[in-house]
CSV table of C-alpha atoms in Angstrom, one decimal:
chain,number,residue,atom,x,y,z
A,1,UNK,CA,73.2,94.5,63.7
A,2,UNK,CA,76.0,96.8,62.3
A,3,UNK,CA,73.9,98.1,59.5
A,4,UNK,CA,71.0,99.3,62.1
A,5,UNK,CA,73.9,101.3,63.8
A,6,UNK,CA,75.6,103.0,61.1
A,7,UNK,CA,71.9,104.0,59.8
A,8,UNK,CA,71.3,105.6,63.2
A,9,UNK,CA,74.3,107.6,62.8
A,10,UNK,CA,72.8,109.5,59.6
A,11,UNK,CA,74.6,112.3,57.9
A,12,UNK,CA,74.7,111.3,54.4
A,13,UNK,CA,74.9,107.4,54.8
A,14,UNK,CA,73.6,106.2,51.1
A,15,UNK,CA,71.5,103.1,50.9
A,16,UNK,CA,73.5,101.1,53.4
A,17,UNK,CA,71.2,98.2,53.5
A,18,UNK,CA,72.7,94.9,52.8
A,19,UNK,CA,69.7,92.3,52.7
A,20,UNK,CA,70.2,88.6,54.0
A,21,UNK,CA,67.9,86.4,52.7
A,22,UNK,CA,67.7,82.8,53.4
A,23,UNK,CA,67.8,81.1,49.5
A,24,UNK,CA,67.0,77.7,48.9
A,25,UNK,CA,68.2,77.5,45.4
A,26,UNK,CA,72.3,77.7,46.6
A,27,UNK,CA,74.3,75.2,45.2
A,28,UNK,CA,75.3,72.1,47.7
A,29,UNK,CA,78.7,72.5,46.6
A,30,UNK,CA,79.1,76.3,46.2
A,31,UNK,CA,82.2,77.2,47.6
A,32,UNK,CA,82.4,81.0,46.9
A,33,UNK,CA,80.3,84.0,48.3
A,34,UNK,CA,78.8,86.1,45.9
A,35,UNK,CA,81.4,88.9,46.7
A,36,UNK,CA,84.2,86.6,45.7
A,37,UNK,CA,82.2,85.1,42.4
A,38,UNK,CA,81.9,88.9,41.1
A,39,UNK,CA,85.2,90.0,41.9
A,40,UNK,CA,86.3,86.6,40.0
A,41,UNK,CA,84.1,87.3,37.0
A,42,UNK,CA,84.8,91.0,36.5
A,43,UNK,CA,88.6,90.2,36.6
A,44,UNK,CA,88.3,87.1,34.3
A,45,UNK,CA,89.1,84.4,36.9
A,46,UNK,CA,87.7,81.1,37.8
A,47,UNK,CA,84.4,81.2,39.8
A,48,UNK,CA,82.0,78.2,40.9
A,49,UNK,CA,78.6,79.6,39.2
A,50,UNK,CA,77.0,82.8,38.0
A,51,UNK,CA,75.2,85.0,40.8
A,52,UNK,CA,71.4,86.0,40.1
A,53,UNK,CA,71.6,89.6,40.3
A,54,UNK,CA,68.5,91.6,40.0
A,55,UNK,CA,68.1,95.6,39.4
A,56,UNK,CA,64.8,96.3,41.6
A,57,UNK,CA,61.3,96.7,40.6
A,58,UNK,CA,59.1,99.4,40.1
A,59,UNK,CA,56.7,100.1,43.3
A,60,UNK,CA,53.8,99.4,41.3
A,61,UNK,CA,54.5,95.9,40.8
A,62,UNK,CA,54.0,95.3,44.6
A,63,UNK,CA,50.7,96.7,44.6
A,64,UNK,CA,49.9,94.3,41.5
A,65,UNK,CA,50.9,91.2,43.4
A,66,UNK,CA,49.2,92.2,46.3
A,67,UNK,CA,46.2,92.5,44.7
A,68,UNK,CA,46.8,89.3,42.9
A,69,UNK,CA,47.1,87.4,46.3
A,70,UNK,CA,50.7,86.7,46.2
A,71,UNK,CA,51.4,88.7,49.3
A,72,UNK,CA,50.0,89.0,52.6
A,73,UNK,CA,49.3,92.4,54.0
A,74,UNK,CA,52.3,92.2,56.5
A,75,UNK,CA,54.9,91.0,53.8
A,76,UNK,CA,53.5,93.5,51.4
A,77,UNK,CA,54.2,96.3,53.9
A,78,UNK,CA,57.9,94.6,54.5
A,79,UNK,CA,58.6,94.9,50.9
A,80,UNK,CA,57.2,98.5,50.7
A,81,UNK,CA,59.2,99.5,53.3
A,82,UNK,CA,62.6,98.0,52.2
A,83,UNK,CA,62.8,95.3,54.9
A,84,UNK,CA,62.4,92.4,52.5
A,85,UNK,CA,63.6,92.3,49.0
A,86,UNK,CA,60.8,90.4,47.3
A,87,UNK,CA,63.0,89.3,44.2
A,88,UNK,CA,65.5,87.9,46.5
A,89,UNK,CA,62.7,85.8,48.1
A,90,UNK,CA,61.9,84.5,44.7
A,91,UNK,CA,65.2,83.3,43.8
A,92,UNK,CA,67.9,86.3,43.2
A,93,UNK,CA,70.7,86.4,45.2
A,94,UNK,CA,71.2,90.1,45.5
A,95,UNK,CA,70.6,93.8,44.0
A,96,UNK,CA,73.6,95.5,42.1
A,97,UNK,CA,74.3,98.9,43.6
A,98,UNK,CA,76.3,100.2,46.2
A,99,UNK,CA,76.1,100.2,50.0
A,100,UNK,CA,77.4,103.6,51.2
A,101,UNK,CA,78.0,106.9,50.0
A,102,UNK,CA,77.9,110.5,50.7
A,103,UNK,CA,75.0,113.1,50.5
A,104,UNK,CA,74.5,114.3,47.1
A,105,UNK,CA,75.2,117.5,45.0
A,106,UNK,CA,73.0,120.2,46.9
A,107,UNK,CA,73.2,120.5,50.9
A,108,UNK,CA,71.3,121.4,52.2
A,109,UNK,CA,68.5,121.0,48.9
A,110,UNK,CA,65.7,123.5,48.1
A,111,UNK,CA,62.9,123.8,50.4
A,112,UNK,CA,59.8,122.3,48.3
A,113,UNK,CA,57.4,125.0,47.5
A,114,UNK,CA,54.2,124.8,45.3
A,115,UNK,CA,53.7,127.7,42.8
A,116,UNK,CA,50.2,126.7,41.3
A,117,UNK,CA,48.0,124.1,41.2
A,118,UNK,CA,45.1,124.4,38.7
A,119,UNK,CA,41.6,122.8,38.5
A,120,UNK,CA,42.7,119.9,36.4
A,121,UNK,CA,45.0,118.6,39.1
A,122,UNK,CA,48.2,119.9,37.7
A,123,UNK,CA,50.6,121.4,40.2
A,124,UNK,CA,53.4,123.3,39.4
A,125,UNK,CA,56.4,123.4,42.2
A,126,UNK,CA,60.1,124.0,43.0
A,127,UNK,CA,61.8,120.8,44.0
A,128,UNK,CA,64.8,120.1,45.8
A,129,UNK,CA,67.3,120.5,43.2
A,130,UNK,CA,65.9,124.0,42.6
A,131,UNK,CA,64.1,122.6,39.4
A,132,UNK,CA,60.7,124.2,38.5
A,133,UNK,CA,58.5,121.0,37.7
A,134,UNK,CA,54.8,120.2,36.8
A,135,UNK,CA,52.8,117.1,37.6
A,136,UNK,CA,49.4,116.0,37.7
A,137,UNK,CA,48.3,114.4,41.3
A,138,UNK,CA,48.3,110.7,41.3
A,139,UNK,CA,50.5,110.4,38.2
A,140,UNK,CA,53.6,108.1,38.3
A,141,UNK,CA,55.4,109.4,35.4
A,142,UNK,CA,58.5,111.6,35.3
A,143,UNK,CA,57.4,115.2,35.8
A,144,UNK,CA,57.6,117.9,33.2
A,145,UNK,CA,60.2,120.2,33.4
A,146,UNK,CA,59.2,123.9,32.9
A,147,UNK,CA,62.0,126.2,34.6
A,148,UNK,CA,65.0,126.3,37.0
A,149,UNK,CA,66.2,128.7,39.9
A,150,UNK,CA,69.8,128.0,37.9
A,151,UNK,CA,69.1,131.0,35.1
A,152,UNK,CA,72.7,132.3,35.1
A,153,UNK,CA,75.8,133.5,37.0
A,154,UNK,CA,74.3,135.1,39.8
A,155,UNK,CA,71.9,132.6,40.9
A,156,UNK,CA,75.0,129.8,40.2
A,157,UNK,CA,77.2,132.1,42.8
A,158,UNK,CA,74.5,132.9,45.2
A,159,UNK,CA,72.2,129.6,45.3
A,160,UNK,CA,74.0,126.9,44.1
A,161,UNK,CA,77.6,127.0,44.6
A,162,UNK,CA,77.4,127.5,48.5
A,163,UNK,CA,75.6,124.3,48.4
A,164,UNK,CA,78.0,122.5,46.4
A,165,UNK,CA,81.0,122.9,49.2
A,166,UNK,CA,82.9,119.8,50.3
A,167,UNK,CA,83.6,119.5,53.9
A,168,UNK,CA,82.8,117.7,57.0
A,169,UNK,CA,79.1,118.8,57.0
A,170,UNK,CA,78.6,115.9,54.5
A,171,UNK,CA,80.7,113.4,55.9
A,172,UNK,CA,79.7,110.8,58.8
A,173,UNK,CA,83.2,109.6,59.6
A,174,UNK,CA,82.1,107.2,62.5
A,175,UNK,CA,79.7,105.4,60.0
A,176,UNK,CA,82.3,105.0,57.4
A,177,UNK,CA,84.6,103.5,59.8
A,178,UNK,CA,82.0,101.1,61.2
A,179,UNK,CA,81.5,100.1,57.7
A,180,UNK,CA,85.1,99.6,57.0
A,181,UNK,CA,85.7,97.8,60.3
A,182,UNK,CA,82.4,95.5,59.8
A,183,UNK,CA,81.0,95.2,56.2
A,184,UNK,CA,84.4,95.0,54.2
A,185,UNK,CA,85.6,92.1,56.5
A,186,UNK,CA,82.3,90.2,56.9
A,187,UNK,CA,80.0,90.6,53.8
A,188,UNK,CA,78.9,88.0,51.4
A,189,UNK,CA,78.0,90.3,48.7
A,190,UNK,CA,80.2,92.6,46.9
A,191,UNK,CA,80.9,95.8,48.8
A,192,UNK,CA,80.1,98.8,46.6
A,193,UNK,CA,80.5,102.8,47.4
A,194,UNK,CA,78.7,105.4,45.7
A,195,UNK,CA,81.0,108.1,44.0
A,196,UNK,CA,78.5,110.5,42.8
A,197,UNK,CA,77.4,111.7,39.5
A,198,UNK,CA,79.2,113.9,37.1
A,199,UNK,CA,76.8,115.4,34.8
A,200,UNK,CA,73.4,113.9,35.7
A,201,UNK,CA,72.8,115.9,38.7
A,202,UNK,CA,73.7,119.0,36.6
A,203,UNK,CA,70.9,118.0,34.5
A,204,UNK,CA,68.7,117.8,37.3
A,205,UNK,CA,69.2,121.4,38.3
A,206,UNK,CA,68.9,122.6,34.9
A,207,UNK,CA,66.7,120.4,32.9
A,208,UNK,CA,67.7,119.0,29.3
A,209,UNK,CA,66.9,121.9,27.6
A,210,UNK,CA,68.2,124.6,29.8
A,211,UNK,CA,71.8,122.7,30.0
A,212,UNK,CA,72.0,122.5,26.1
A,213,UNK,CA,71.6,126.0,26.0
A,214,UNK,CA,74.1,127.0,28.8
A,215,UNK,CA,76.7,125.1,26.8
A,216,UNK,CA,76.3,127.5,24.1
A,217,UNK,CA,75.3,130.6,26.0
A,218,UNK,CA,77.9,130.8,28.8
A,219,UNK,CA,80.7,128.0,28.4
A,220,UNK,CA,82.8,129.3,31.2
A,221,UNK,CA,79.8,128.8,33.8
A,222,UNK,CA,78.8,125.6,32.1
A,223,UNK,CA,82.6,124.5,32.6
A,224,UNK,CA,82.7,125.8,36.3
A,225,UNK,CA,79.7,123.7,37.0
A,226,UNK,CA,81.1,120.7,36.0
A,227,UNK,CA,84.4,121.3,37.5
A,228,UNK,CA,82.6,122.2,41.0
A,229,UNK,CA,80.6,119.1,40.9
A,230,UNK,CA,83.8,116.8,40.2
A,231,UNK,CA,85.8,118.4,43.0
A,232,UNK,CA,83.0,117.6,45.0
A,233,UNK,CA,82.7,113.9,44.0
A,234,UNK,CA,86.5,113.7,44.4
A,235,UNK,CA,86.5,115.0,48.0
A,236,UNK,CA,83.3,112.8,49.0
A,237,UNK,CA,85.4,109.9,47.5
A,238,UNK,CA,88.7,110.7,49.4
A,239,UNK,CA,86.8,111.2,52.7
A,240,UNK,CA,85.2,107.4,52.5
A,241,UNK,CA,88.6,105.8,51.4
A,242,UNK,CA,90.5,107.9,54.4
A,243,UNK,CA,88.3,105.8,56.9
A,244,UNK,CA,89.5,102.4,55.5
A,245,UNK,CA,86.8,101.5,53.2
A,246,UNK,CA,88.3,99.2,50.6
A,247,UNK,CA,85.5,98.6,48.0
A,248,UNK,CA,85.0,95.7,45.4
A,249,UNK,CA,83.4,98.2,43.1
A,250,UNK,CA,82.7,102.2,42.9
A,251,UNK,CA,79.3,103.0,41.4
A,252,UNK,CA,78.1,106.1,39.7
A,253,UNK,CA,74.9,107.4,38.3
A,254,UNK,CA,74.1,109.4,35.2
A,255,UNK,CA,70.8,108.9,33.2
A,256,UNK,CA,72.0,111.2,30.4
A,257,UNK,CA,70.9,109.1,27.1
A,258,UNK,CA,67.5,108.4,25.8
A,259,UNK,CA,66.6,105.9,23.0
A,260,UNK,CA,68.5,107.7,20.2
A,261,UNK,CA,71.4,108.7,21.7
A,262,UNK,CA,73.4,111.3,24.4
A,263,UNK,CA,71.2,114.5,25.8
A,264,UNK,CA,74.9,116.0,25.2
A,265,UNK,CA,77.5,116.3,22.7
A,266,UNK,CA,79.9,113.4,23.1
A,267,UNK,CA,83.1,116.1,22.2
A,268,UNK,CA,81.7,118.6,24.8
A,269,UNK,CA,81.2,115.7,27.5
A,270,UNK,CA,84.5,114.1,26.7
A,271,UNK,CA,86.3,117.5,27.1
A,272,UNK,CA,84.8,118.8,30.2
A,273,UNK,CA,83.2,116.0,31.9
A,274,UNK,CA,86.2,113.2,31.1
A,275,UNK,CA,88.9,114.8,33.5
A,276,UNK,CA,86.4,114.6,36.4
A,277,UNK,CA,86.1,111.0,35.9
A,278,UNK,CA,89.5,110.2,35.6
A,279,UNK,CA,90.4,112.0,38.8
A,280,UNK,CA,88.1,109.8,40.9
A,281,UNK,CA,89.0,106.5,38.8
A,282,UNK,CA,92.5,107.4,39.6
A,283,UNK,CA,92.2,107.8,43.4
A,284,UNK,CA,90.1,104.6,43.6
A,285,UNK,CA,92.8,102.8,41.9
A,286,UNK,CA,95.3,104.1,44.1
A,287,UNK,CA,93.2,102.5,47.1
A,288,UNK,CA,92.9,99.2,45.2
A,289,UNK,CA,89.3,99.7,43.4
A,290,UNK,CA,89.8,98.7,39.7
A,291,UNK,CA,85.9,98.0,39.0
A,292,UNK,CA,84.0,101.3,38.4
A,293,UNK,CA,80.4,100.7,37.5
A,294,UNK,CA,78.0,103.9,36.0
A,295,UNK,CA,74.5,103.4,35.5
A,296,UNK,CA,72.9,105.1,32.7
A,297,UNK,CA,69.9,104.6,31.0
A,298,UNK,CA,69.3,104.5,27.2
A,299,UNK,CA,71.2,104.0,24.1
A,300,UNK,CA,75.1,105.0,25.5
A,301,UNK,CA,77.1,103.7,22.9
A,302,UNK,CA,78.7,107.3,21.8
A,303,UNK,CA,79.7,107.8,25.4
A,304,UNK,CA,81.2,104.3,26.2
A,305,UNK,CA,84.6,105.2,24.8
A,306,UNK,CA,84.7,108.6,27.2
A,307,UNK,CA,83.8,106.3,29.9
A,308,UNK,CA,86.5,103.5,29.2
A,309,UNK,CA,89.0,106.2,28.3
A,310,UNK,CA,88.7,107.9,31.9
A,311,UNK,CA,88.8,104.8,34.0
A,312,UNK,CA,84.7,103.6,34.1
A,313,UNK,CA,84.9,99.8,33.0
A,314,UNK,CA,81.6,98.6,34.1
A,315,UNK,CA,78.4,99.2,32.1
A,316,UNK,CA,75.1,99.0,34.0
A,317,UNK,CA,72.4,98.5,33.1
A,318,UNK,CA,73.0,97.0,29.6
A,319,UNK,CA,69.6,98.4,28.5
A,320,UNK,CA,68.1,95.9,25.5
A,321,UNK,CA,65.2,98.4,24.7
A,322,UNK,CA,64.3,99.4,21.1
A,323,UNK,CA,68.1,99.3,20.0
A,324,UNK,CA,69.2,96.1,21.2
A,325,UNK,CA,72.0,97.1,23.3
A,326,UNK,CA,74.5,93.9,24.2
A,327,UNK,CA,77.8,93.9,25.8
A,328,UNK,CA,79.0,91.7,22.4
A,329,UNK,CA,79.7,94.7,20.2
A,330,UNK,CA,81.3,96.6,22.9
A,331,UNK,CA,83.6,94.0,23.6
A,332,UNK,CA,84.3,93.5,19.9
A,333,UNK,CA,85.3,97.2,20.2
A,334,UNK,CA,86.9,98.2,23.3
A,335,UNK,CA,88.1,94.5,24.3
A,336,UNK,CA,88.4,93.1,27.9
A,337,UNK,CA,88.9,96.5,29.5
A,338,UNK,CA,84.8,96.9,29.2
A,339,UNK,CA,82.9,95.2,31.6
A,340,UNK,CA,79.0,94.6,32.1
A,341,UNK,CA,76.3,94.0,34.4
A,342,UNK,CA,72.9,93.9,32.7
A,343,UNK,CA,71.7,92.8,29.2
A,344,UNK,CA,68.6,90.6,30.1
A,345,UNK,CA,65.0,91.9,28.5
A,346,UNK,CA,63.2,92.7,31.3
A,347,UNK,CA,60.2,92.3,29.0
A,348,UNK,CA,60.2,88.4,29.0
A,349,UNK,CA,58.9,88.5,32.5
A,350,UNK,CA,55.5,89.8,31.4
A,351,UNK,CA,55.5,86.9,28.7
A,352,UNK,CA,55.7,83.2,28.9
A,353,UNK,CA,58.0,80.3,30.2
A,354,UNK,CA,59.2,80.1,26.4
A,355,UNK,CA,60.2,83.5,26.0
A,356,UNK,CA,62.1,83.2,29.4
A,357,UNK,CA,64.1,80.1,27.9
A,358,UNK,CA,64.9,81.9,24.7
A,359,UNK,CA,66.3,85.0,26.8
A,360,UNK,CA,68.4,82.6,29.1
A,361,UNK,CA,69.8,80.8,26.0
A,362,UNK,CA,70.7,84.3,24.3
A,363,UNK,CA,73.0,84.9,27.4
A,364,UNK,CA,75.0,81.8,26.9
A,365,UNK,CA,77.2,83.2,24.4
A,366,UNK,CA,77.6,86.4,26.3
A,367,UNK,CA,78.5,84.7,29.6
A,368,UNK,CA,81.3,83.0,27.8
A,369,UNK,CA,82.8,86.6,26.7
A,370,UNK,CA,83.6,86.7,30.4
A,371,UNK,CA,83.7,89.9,32.8
A,372,UNK,CA,79.7,90.0,32.2
A,373,UNK,CA,76.7,89.3,34.7
A,374,UNK,CA,73.5,89.0,33.2
A,375,UNK,CA,70.7,91.2,35.1
A,376,UNK,CA,67.1,92.2,34.1
A,377,UNK,CA,67.9,95.8,32.3
A,378,UNK,CA,66.1,97.6,34.4
A,379,UNK,CA,63.4,97.9,37.1
A,380,UNK,CA,61.1,95.1,36.7
A,381,UNK,CA,57.5,96.6,35.7
A,382,UNK,CA,53.9,96.5,36.6
A,383,UNK,CA,53.3,93.8,34.2
A,384,UNK,CA,55.9,90.9,35.6
A,385,UNK,CA,54.8,87.8,36.5
A,386,UNK,CA,55.2,86.5,39.8
A,387,UNK,CA,55.9,82.7,38.5
A,388,UNK,CA,58.3,84.1,35.6
A,389,UNK,CA,60.3,85.6,38.0
A,390,UNK,CA,60.6,82.4,40.2
A,391,UNK,CA,60.9,80.2,36.6
A,392,UNK,CA,63.6,82.6,35.2
A,393,UNK,CA,65.7,82.1,38.5
A,394,UNK,CA,65.1,78.2,38.5
A,395,UNK,CA,65.9,77.9,34.9
A,396,UNK,CA,69.0,80.3,35.3
A,397,UNK,CA,70.6,78.5,37.9
A,398,UNK,CA,70.3,75.2,35.9
A,399,UNK,CA,72.1,76.7,33.0
A,400,UNK,CA,74.7,78.6,34.8
A,401,UNK,CA,75.3,76.7,37.9
A,402,UNK,CA,73.7,76.5,41.1
């Protein structure tokens, strides 16, 4: 297989897997591939049916389904390893996300080092981003940030900046060429490339609190870190495009919001980070890629106009959450330039068939807006019922084609 060959080349290939799944739910009269459907929908063109898109699951959900007897041991292990996509086996078409990219911000990353372990099982350690964290053994929640190695200009110059240099040590040009020659021409799902993070990776180096202080304490250093990361992402993207990759969409990651809004002042974000997005989205358009999706959790309303202004035009996921996010008010504010993938309330998968029916019905008017692909708004949690996933896929196809 082409993908196995690329994987063996290593050197920074990101999420290269393209899962091929036999799907008994395909419409007999379907005439388009999922790749063609997605391109048509996001460009407001005609399409034969709406694809069934998902955004993965919590790993613990596999444990639950295995304990309930829904999966054999062999099948469970295949899903845990990534060789099978259980949601596609249950009726989805594919998972939204990029198939190839370049190694992240820090190369090499910091070596993991345990600093302290107490009698209650709390472990303090330095992670690969130089963040000092604390977690409890066996816990699956996000670790607590207690410090960072990036504690000023000296640490930036000596420890971090050398790890954020663009260059051939990051690139696997043979893999990019193989991807371009094979996957670009034969893929039946949309081709996506990962073009980095422009603020979220910095948060991962400093932590939310220290990053907020840095903006006020040393604005020059704050700006330099952002600019350095932006240049790195630009050069990484350029390297992939130079080798012939022509993606249907580019994908970014941030995770810089929570339920009440952004973890950064929007005015500061627009001033310093906005231009870094614009450089990369302009480059992508030079190579024919005009769909750029961005993954940011939380209430993103105050950052959406900044992304739109700087060429990021597809919001993903659209988390329903406690704030009831929806593409509808965004479309009213920003028009058809704003697209979306997401917006399906994942909590209905833990309820009953009636709740799923109501959620699918809610999606009707959103789909009619165009430029929108429904997708469960985040990874399905451990409470998700196996039968509900099957039912959702069956009903979705009845309503939206297939």
